[in-house]
Coordinates of N, CA and C in Angstrom, one line a residue:
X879 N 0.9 -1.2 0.0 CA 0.0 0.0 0.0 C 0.9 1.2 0.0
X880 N 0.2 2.0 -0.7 CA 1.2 3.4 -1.2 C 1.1 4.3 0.2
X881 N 1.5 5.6 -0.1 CA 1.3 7.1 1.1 C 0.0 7.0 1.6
X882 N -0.9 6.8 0.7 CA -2.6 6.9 1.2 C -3.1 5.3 1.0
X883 N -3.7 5.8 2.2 CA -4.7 4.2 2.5 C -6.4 4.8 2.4
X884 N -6.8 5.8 2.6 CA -8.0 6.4 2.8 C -8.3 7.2 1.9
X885 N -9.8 7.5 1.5 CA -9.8 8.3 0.3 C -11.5 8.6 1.2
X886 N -11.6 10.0 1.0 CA -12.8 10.3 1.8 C -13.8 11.3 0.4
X887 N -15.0 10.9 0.2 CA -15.3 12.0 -0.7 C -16.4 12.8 0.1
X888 N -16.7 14.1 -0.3 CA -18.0 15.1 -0.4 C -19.0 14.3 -0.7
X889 N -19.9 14.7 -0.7 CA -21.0 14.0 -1.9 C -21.7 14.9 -2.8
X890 N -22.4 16.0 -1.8 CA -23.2 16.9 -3.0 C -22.3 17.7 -3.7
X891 N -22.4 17.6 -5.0 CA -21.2 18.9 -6.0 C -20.4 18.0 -6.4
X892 N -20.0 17.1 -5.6 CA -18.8 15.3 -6.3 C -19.3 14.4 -7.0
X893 N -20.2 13.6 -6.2 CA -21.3 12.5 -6.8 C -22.7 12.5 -6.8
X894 N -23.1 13.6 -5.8 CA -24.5 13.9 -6.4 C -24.5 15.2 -7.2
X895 N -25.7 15.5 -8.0 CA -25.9 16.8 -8.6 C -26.7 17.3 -7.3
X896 N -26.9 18.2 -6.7 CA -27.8 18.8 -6.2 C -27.8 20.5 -6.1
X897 N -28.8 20.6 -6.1 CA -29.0 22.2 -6.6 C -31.0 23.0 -6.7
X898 N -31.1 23.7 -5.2 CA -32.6 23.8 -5.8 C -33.1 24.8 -6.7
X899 N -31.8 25.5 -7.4 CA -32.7 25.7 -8.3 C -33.3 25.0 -9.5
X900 N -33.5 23.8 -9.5 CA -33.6 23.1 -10.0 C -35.7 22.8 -9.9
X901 N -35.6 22.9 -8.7 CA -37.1 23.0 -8.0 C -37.7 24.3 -8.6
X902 N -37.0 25.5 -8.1 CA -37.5 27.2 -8.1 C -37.6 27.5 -9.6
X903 N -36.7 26.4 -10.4 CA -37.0 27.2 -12.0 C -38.2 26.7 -12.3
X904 N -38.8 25.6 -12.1 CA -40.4 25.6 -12.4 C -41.2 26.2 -11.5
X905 N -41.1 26.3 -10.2 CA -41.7 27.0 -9.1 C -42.2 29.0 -10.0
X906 N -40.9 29.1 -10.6 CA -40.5 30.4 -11.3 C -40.8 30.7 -12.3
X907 N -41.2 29.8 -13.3 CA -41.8 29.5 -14.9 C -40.2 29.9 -15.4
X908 N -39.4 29.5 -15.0 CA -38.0 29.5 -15.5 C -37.3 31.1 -15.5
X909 N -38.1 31.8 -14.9 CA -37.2 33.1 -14.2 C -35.8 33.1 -13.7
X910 N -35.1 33.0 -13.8 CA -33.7 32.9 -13.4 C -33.3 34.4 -12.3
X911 N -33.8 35.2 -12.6 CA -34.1 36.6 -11.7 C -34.6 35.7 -10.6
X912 N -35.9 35.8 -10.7 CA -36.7 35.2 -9.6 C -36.1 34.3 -8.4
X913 N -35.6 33.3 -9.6 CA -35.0 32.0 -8.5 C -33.5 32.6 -7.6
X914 N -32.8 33.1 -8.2 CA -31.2 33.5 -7.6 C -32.3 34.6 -6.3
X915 N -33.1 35.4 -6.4 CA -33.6 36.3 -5.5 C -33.9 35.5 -4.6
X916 N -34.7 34.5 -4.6 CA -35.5 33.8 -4.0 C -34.4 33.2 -2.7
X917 N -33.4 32.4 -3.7 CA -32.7 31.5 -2.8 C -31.7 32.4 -2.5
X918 N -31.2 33.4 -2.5 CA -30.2 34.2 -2.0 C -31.2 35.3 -0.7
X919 N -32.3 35.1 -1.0 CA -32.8 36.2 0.1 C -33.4 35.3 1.1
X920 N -34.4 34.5 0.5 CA -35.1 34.0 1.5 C -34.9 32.3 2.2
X921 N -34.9 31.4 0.9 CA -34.4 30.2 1.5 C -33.0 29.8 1.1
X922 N -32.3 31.0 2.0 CA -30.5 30.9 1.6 C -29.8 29.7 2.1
X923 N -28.7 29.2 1.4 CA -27.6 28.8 1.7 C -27.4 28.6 3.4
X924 N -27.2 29.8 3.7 CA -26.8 29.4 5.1 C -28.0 29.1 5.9
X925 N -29.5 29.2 5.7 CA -30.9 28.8 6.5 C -30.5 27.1 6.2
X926 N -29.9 26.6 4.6 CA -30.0 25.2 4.3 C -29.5 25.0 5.6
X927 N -27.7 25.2 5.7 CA -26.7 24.4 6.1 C -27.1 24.5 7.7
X928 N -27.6 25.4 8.1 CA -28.5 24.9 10.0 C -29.0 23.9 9.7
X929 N -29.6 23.5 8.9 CA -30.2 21.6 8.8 C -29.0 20.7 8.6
X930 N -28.4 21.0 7.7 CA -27.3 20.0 7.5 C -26.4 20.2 8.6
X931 N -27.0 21.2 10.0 CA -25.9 20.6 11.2 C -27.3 20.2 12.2
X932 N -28.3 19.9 11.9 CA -29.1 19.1 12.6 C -30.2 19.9 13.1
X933 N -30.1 21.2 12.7 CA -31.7 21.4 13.0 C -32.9 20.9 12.3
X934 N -33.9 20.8 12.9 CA -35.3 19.8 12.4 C -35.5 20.6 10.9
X935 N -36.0 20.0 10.1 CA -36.7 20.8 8.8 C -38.4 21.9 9.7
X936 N -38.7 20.8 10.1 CA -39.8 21.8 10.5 C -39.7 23.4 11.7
X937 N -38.7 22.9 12.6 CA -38.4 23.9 13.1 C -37.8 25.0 12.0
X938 N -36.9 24.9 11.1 CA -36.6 25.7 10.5 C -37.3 26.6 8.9
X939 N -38.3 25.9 9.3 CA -39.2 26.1 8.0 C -40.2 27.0 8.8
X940 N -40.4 26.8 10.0 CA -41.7 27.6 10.8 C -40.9 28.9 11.1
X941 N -39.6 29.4 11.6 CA -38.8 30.1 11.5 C -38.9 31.0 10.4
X942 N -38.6 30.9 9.2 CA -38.6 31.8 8.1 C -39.6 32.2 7.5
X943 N -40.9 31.1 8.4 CA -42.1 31.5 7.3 C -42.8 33.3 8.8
X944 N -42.4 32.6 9.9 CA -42.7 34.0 10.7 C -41.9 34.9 10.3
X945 N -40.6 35.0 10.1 CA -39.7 36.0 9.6 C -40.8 36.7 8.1
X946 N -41.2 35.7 7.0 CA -41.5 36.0 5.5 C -42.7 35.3 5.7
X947 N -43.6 35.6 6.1 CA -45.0 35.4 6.1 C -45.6 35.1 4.8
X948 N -45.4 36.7 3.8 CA -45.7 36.7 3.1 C -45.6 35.5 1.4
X949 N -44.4 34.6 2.2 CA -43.8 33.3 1.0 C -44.1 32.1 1.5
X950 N -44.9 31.9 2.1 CA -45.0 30.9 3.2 C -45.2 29.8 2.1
X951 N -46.1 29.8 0.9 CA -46.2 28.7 0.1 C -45.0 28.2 -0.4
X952 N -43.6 29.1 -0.6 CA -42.6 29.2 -1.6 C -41.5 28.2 -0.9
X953 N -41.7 28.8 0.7 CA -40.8 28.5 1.4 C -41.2 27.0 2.0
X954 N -42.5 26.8 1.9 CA -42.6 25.3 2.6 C -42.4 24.5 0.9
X955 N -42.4 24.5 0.0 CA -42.0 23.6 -1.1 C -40.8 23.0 -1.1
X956 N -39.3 24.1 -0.3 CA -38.2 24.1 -0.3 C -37.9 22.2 0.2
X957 N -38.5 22.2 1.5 CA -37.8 20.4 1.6 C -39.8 19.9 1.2
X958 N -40.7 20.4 1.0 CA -41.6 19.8 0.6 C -41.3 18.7 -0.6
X959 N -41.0 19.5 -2.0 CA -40.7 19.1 -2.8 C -39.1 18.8 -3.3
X960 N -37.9 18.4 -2.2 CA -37.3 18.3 -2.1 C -36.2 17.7 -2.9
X961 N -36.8 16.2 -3.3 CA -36.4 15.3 -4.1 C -35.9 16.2 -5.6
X962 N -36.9 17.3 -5.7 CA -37.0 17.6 -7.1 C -35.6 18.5 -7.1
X963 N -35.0 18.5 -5.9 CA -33.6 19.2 -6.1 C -32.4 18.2 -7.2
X964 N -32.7 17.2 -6.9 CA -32.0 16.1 -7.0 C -31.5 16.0 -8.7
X965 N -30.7 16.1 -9.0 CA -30.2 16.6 -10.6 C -29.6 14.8 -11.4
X966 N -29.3 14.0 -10.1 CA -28.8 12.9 -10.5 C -27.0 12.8 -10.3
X967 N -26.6 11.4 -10.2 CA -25.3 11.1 -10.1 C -24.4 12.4 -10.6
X968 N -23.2 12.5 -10.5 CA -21.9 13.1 -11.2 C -21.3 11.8 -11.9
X969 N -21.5 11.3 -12.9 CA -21.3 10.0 -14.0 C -19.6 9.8 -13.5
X970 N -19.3 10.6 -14.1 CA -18.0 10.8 -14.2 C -16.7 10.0 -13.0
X971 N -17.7 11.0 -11.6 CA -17.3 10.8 -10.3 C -17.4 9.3 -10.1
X972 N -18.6 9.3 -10.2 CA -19.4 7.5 -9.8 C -18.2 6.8 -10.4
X973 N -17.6 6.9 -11.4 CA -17.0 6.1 -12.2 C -15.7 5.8 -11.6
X974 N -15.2 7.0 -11.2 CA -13.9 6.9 -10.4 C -13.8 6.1 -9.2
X975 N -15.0 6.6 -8.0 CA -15.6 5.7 -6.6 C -15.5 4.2 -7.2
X976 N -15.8 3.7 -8.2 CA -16.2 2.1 -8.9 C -15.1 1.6 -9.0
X977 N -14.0 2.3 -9.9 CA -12.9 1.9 -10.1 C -12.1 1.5 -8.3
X978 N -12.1 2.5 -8.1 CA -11.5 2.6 -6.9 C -11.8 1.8 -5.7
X979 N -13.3 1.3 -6.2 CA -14.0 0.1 -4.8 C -12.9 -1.2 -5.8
X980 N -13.0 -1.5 -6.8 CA -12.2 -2.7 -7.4 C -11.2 -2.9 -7.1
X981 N -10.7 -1.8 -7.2 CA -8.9 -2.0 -6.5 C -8.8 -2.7 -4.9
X982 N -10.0 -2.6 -4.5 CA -9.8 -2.6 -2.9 C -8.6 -2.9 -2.2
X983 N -7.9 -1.4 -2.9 CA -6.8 -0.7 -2.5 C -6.8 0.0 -0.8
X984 N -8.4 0.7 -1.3 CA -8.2 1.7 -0.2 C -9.8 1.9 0.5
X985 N -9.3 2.6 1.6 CA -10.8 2.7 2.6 C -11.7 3.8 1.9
X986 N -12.5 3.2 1.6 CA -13.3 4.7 1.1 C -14.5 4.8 2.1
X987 N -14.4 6.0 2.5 CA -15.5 7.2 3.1 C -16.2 8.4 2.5
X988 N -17.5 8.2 3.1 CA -17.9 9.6 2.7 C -18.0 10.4 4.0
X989 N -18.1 11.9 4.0 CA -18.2 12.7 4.6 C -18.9 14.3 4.1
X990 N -20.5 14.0 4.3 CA -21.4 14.9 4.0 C -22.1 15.9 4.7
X991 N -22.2 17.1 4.5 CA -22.7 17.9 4.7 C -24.0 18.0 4.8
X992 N -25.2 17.4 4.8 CA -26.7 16.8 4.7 C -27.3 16.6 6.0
X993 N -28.9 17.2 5.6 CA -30.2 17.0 6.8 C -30.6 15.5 6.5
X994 N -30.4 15.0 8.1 CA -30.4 13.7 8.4 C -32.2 12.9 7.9
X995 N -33.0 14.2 7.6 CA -34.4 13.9 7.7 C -34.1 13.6 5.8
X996 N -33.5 14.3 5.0 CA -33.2 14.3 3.7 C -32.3 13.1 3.0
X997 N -31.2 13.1 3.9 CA -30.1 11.8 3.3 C -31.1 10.5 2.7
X998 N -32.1 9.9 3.5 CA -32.5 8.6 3.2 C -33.0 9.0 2.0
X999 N -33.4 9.9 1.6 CA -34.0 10.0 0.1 C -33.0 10.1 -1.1
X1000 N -31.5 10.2 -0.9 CA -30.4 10.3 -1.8 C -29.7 8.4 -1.3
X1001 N -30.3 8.0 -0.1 CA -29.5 6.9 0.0 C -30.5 6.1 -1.0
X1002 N -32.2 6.1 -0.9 CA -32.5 5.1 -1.5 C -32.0 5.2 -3.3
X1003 N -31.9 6.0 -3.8 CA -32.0 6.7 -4.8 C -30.5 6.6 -5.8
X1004 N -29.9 6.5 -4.6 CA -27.9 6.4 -5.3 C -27.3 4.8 -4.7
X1005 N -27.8 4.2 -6.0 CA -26.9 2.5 -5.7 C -25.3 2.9 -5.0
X1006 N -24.8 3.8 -5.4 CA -23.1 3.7 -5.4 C -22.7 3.9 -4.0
X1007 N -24.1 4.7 -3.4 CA -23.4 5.1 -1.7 C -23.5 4.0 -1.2
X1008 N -23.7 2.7 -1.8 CA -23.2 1.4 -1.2 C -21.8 0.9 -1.2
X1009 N -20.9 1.8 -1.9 CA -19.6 1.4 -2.3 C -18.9 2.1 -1.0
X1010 N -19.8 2.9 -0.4 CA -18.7 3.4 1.0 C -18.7 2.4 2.0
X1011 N -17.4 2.6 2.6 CA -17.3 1.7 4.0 C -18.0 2.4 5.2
X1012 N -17.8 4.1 5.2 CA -18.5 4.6 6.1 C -19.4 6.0 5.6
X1013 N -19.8 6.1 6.0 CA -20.7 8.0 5.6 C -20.9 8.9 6.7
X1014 N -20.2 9.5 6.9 CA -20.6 10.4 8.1 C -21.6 11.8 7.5
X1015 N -22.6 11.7 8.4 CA -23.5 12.4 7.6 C -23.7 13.8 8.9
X1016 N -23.9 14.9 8.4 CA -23.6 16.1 9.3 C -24.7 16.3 10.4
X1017 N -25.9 16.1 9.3 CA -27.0 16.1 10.0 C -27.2 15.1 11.8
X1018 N -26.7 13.9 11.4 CA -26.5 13.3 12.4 C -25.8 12.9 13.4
X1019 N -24.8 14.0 13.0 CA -23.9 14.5 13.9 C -23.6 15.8 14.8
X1020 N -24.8 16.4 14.3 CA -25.2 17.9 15.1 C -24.0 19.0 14.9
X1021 N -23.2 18.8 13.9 CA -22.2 19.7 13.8 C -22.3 19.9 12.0
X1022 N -21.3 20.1 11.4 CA -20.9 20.2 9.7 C -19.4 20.8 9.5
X1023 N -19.0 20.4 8.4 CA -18.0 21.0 7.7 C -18.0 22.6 7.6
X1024 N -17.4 23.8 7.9 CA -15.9 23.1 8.0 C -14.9 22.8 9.2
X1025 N -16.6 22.6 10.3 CA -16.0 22.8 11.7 C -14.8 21.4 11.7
X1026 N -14.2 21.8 12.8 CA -12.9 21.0 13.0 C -13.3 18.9 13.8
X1027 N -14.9 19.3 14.6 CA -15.2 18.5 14.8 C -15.7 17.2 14.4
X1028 N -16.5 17.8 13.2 CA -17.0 16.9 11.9 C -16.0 15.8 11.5
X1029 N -14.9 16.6 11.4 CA -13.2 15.9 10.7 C -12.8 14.7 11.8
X1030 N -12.9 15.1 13.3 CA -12.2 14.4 13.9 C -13.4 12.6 14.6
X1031 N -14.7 13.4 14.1 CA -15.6 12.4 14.2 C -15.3 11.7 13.1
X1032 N -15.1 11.7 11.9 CA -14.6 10.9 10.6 C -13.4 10.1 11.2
X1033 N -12.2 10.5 11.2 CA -11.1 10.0 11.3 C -11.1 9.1 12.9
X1034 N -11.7 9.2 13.7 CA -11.9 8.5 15.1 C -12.7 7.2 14.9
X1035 N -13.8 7.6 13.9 CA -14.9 6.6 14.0 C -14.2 5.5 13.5
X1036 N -13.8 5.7 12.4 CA -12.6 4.7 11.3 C -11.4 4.4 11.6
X1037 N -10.8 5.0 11.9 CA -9.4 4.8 12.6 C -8.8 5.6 11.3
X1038 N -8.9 6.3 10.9 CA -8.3 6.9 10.2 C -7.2 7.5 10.2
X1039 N -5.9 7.5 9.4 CA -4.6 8.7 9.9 C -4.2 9.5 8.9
X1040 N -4.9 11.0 9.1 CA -4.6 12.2 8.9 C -3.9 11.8 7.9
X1041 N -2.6 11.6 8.1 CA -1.6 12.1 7.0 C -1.7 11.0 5.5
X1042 N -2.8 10.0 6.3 CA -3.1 8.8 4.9 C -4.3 8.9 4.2
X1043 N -4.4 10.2 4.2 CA -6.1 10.0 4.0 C -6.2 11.3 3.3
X1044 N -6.9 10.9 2.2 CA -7.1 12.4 0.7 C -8.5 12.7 0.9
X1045 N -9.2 13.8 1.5 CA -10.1 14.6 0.9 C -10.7 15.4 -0.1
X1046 N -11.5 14.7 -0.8 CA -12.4 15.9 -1.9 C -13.5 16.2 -1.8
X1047 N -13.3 17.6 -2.0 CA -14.6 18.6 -1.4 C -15.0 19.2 -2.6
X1048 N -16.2 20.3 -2.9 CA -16.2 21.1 -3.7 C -15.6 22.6 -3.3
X1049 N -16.1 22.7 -2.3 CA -15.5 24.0 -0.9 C -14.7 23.9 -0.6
X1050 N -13.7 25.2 -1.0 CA -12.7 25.6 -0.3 C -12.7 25.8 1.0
X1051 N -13.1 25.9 1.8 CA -13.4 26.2 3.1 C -13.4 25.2 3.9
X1052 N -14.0 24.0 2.8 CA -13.7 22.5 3.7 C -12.3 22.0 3.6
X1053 N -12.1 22.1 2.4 CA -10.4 21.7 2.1 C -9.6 22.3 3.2
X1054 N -9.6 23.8 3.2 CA -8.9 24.1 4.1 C -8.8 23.3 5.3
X1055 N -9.8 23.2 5.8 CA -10.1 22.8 7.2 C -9.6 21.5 7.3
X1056 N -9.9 20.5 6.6 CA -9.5 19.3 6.0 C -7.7 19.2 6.0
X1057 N -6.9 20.1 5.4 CA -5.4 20.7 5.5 C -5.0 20.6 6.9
X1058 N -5.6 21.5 7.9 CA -5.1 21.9 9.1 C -5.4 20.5 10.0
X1059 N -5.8 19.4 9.9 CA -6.0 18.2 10.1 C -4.9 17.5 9.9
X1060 N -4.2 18.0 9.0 CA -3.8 17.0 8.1 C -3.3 15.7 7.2
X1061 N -4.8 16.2 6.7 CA -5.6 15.3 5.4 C -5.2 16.2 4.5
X1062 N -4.7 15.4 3.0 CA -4.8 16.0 2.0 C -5.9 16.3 1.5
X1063 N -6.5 17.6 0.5 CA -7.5 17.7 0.1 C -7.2 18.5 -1.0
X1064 N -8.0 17.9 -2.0 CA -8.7 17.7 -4.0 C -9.6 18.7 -3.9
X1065 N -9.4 20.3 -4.4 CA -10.4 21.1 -4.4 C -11.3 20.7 -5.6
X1066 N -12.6 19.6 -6.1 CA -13.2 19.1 -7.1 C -13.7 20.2 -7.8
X1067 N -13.1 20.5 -8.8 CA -13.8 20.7 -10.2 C -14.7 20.2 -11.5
X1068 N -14.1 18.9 -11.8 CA -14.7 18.1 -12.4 C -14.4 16.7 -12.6
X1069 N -14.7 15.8 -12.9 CA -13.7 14.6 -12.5 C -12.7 14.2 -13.6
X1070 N -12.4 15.0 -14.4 CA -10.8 15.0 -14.7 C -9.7 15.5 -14.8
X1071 N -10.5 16.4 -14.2 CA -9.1 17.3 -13.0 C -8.9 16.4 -11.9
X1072 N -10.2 15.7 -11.4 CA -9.9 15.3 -10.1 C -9.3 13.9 -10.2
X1073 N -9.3 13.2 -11.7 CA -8.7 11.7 -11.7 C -6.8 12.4 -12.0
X1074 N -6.8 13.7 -12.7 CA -5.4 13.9 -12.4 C -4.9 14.2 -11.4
X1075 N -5.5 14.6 -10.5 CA -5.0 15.0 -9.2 C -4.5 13.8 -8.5
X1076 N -5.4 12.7 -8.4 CA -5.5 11.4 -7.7 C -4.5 10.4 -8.4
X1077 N -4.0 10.8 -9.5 CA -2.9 10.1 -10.3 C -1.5 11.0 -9.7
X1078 N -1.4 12.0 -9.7 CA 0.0 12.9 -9.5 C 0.1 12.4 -7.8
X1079 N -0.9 12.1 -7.5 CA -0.7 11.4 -5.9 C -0.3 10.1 -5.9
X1080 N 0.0 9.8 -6.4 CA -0.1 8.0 -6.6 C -1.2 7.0 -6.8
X1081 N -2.2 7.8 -6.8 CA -3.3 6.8 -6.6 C -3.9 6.8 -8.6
X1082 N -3.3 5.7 -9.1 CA -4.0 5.6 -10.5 C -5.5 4.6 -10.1
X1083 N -6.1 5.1 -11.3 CA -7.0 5.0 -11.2 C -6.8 4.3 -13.1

């Protein structure tokens, strides 16, 4: 076995598509104004990632609809119609994870950012998150990336060692964090940047 024994991936932005505007542009009759307003003002980014460190969907949906009263329909669709975020695999990625379960070279993990009330609908849905050995999921861990604790819950649960173990994220912010650990980490672009990366490391694929 080479430098690395561990290989940990991201999931949303790596091997899942996920993205709601995907939902909002029909919600929006394909307004692209509309939807970027919508999800940048009202069901933002950071209102998501409180769920993906374990607050309830309902608590956080009753939250914003008293804040925006006025969106209340817009804003309960958000994990209502959820699924419809769901864009499908990253082919590419999947392909790499496959290869790399063959070799059973190395430990593969996941480590996601995700509301624990949401994951079982990406688990039933993605045959490949069977190819992990572990999945640490944020939601169910009451914390997320790019806290420092998320990382050390990964690497404890598994026995993982830091200096053998490559992370790929789509977030800078996780890599970093992921660095100061140190784990290597693959800032993912696309997956042939990221199968050269994983080659210039030793790890052919």
């Amino acid at each position: 076995m080479g430098a690395f024994d561990t290989i940990i991936f991201d999931l949303g932005g790596v091997l899942i598509d996920w993205n709601p505007k995907y939902l909002y542009r029909t919600v929006f009759d394909g307004d692209e104004e509309k939807v970027d307003w919508f999800l940048n003002t009202i069901c933002t980014y950071s209102w998501n990632m409180e769920h993906d460190a374990g607050r309830p969907l309902k608590e956080g949906t009753e939250q914003l609809i008293k804040a925006f009263p006025e969106y209340e329909s817009w804003i309960r669709l958000y994990y209502d119609e959820w699924p419809k975020m769901l864009g499908g695999p990253i082919s590419g990625t999947v392909d790499i994870l496959k290869r790399l379960k063959q070799k059973e070279t190395f430990n593969l993990l996941a480590l996601t950012n995700w509301s624990n009330e949401t994951f079982p609908i990406a688990q039933k849905r993605f045959d490949f998150l069977n190819d992990f050995e572990g999945i640490v999921v944020s939601g169910d861990e009451k914390t997320r990336k790019p806290f420092k604790k998320i990382y050390e819950i990964t690497l404890d649960r598994y026995q993982v060692t830091p200096e053998k173990a490559v992370f790929i994220d789509d977030n800078i912010d996780n890599i970093e964090a992921a660095n100061e650990m140190g784990i290597k980490g693959i800032l993912f672009k696309d997956p042939g940047q990221l199968q050269k990366e994983l080659n210039a490391l030793g790890i052919k694929i």
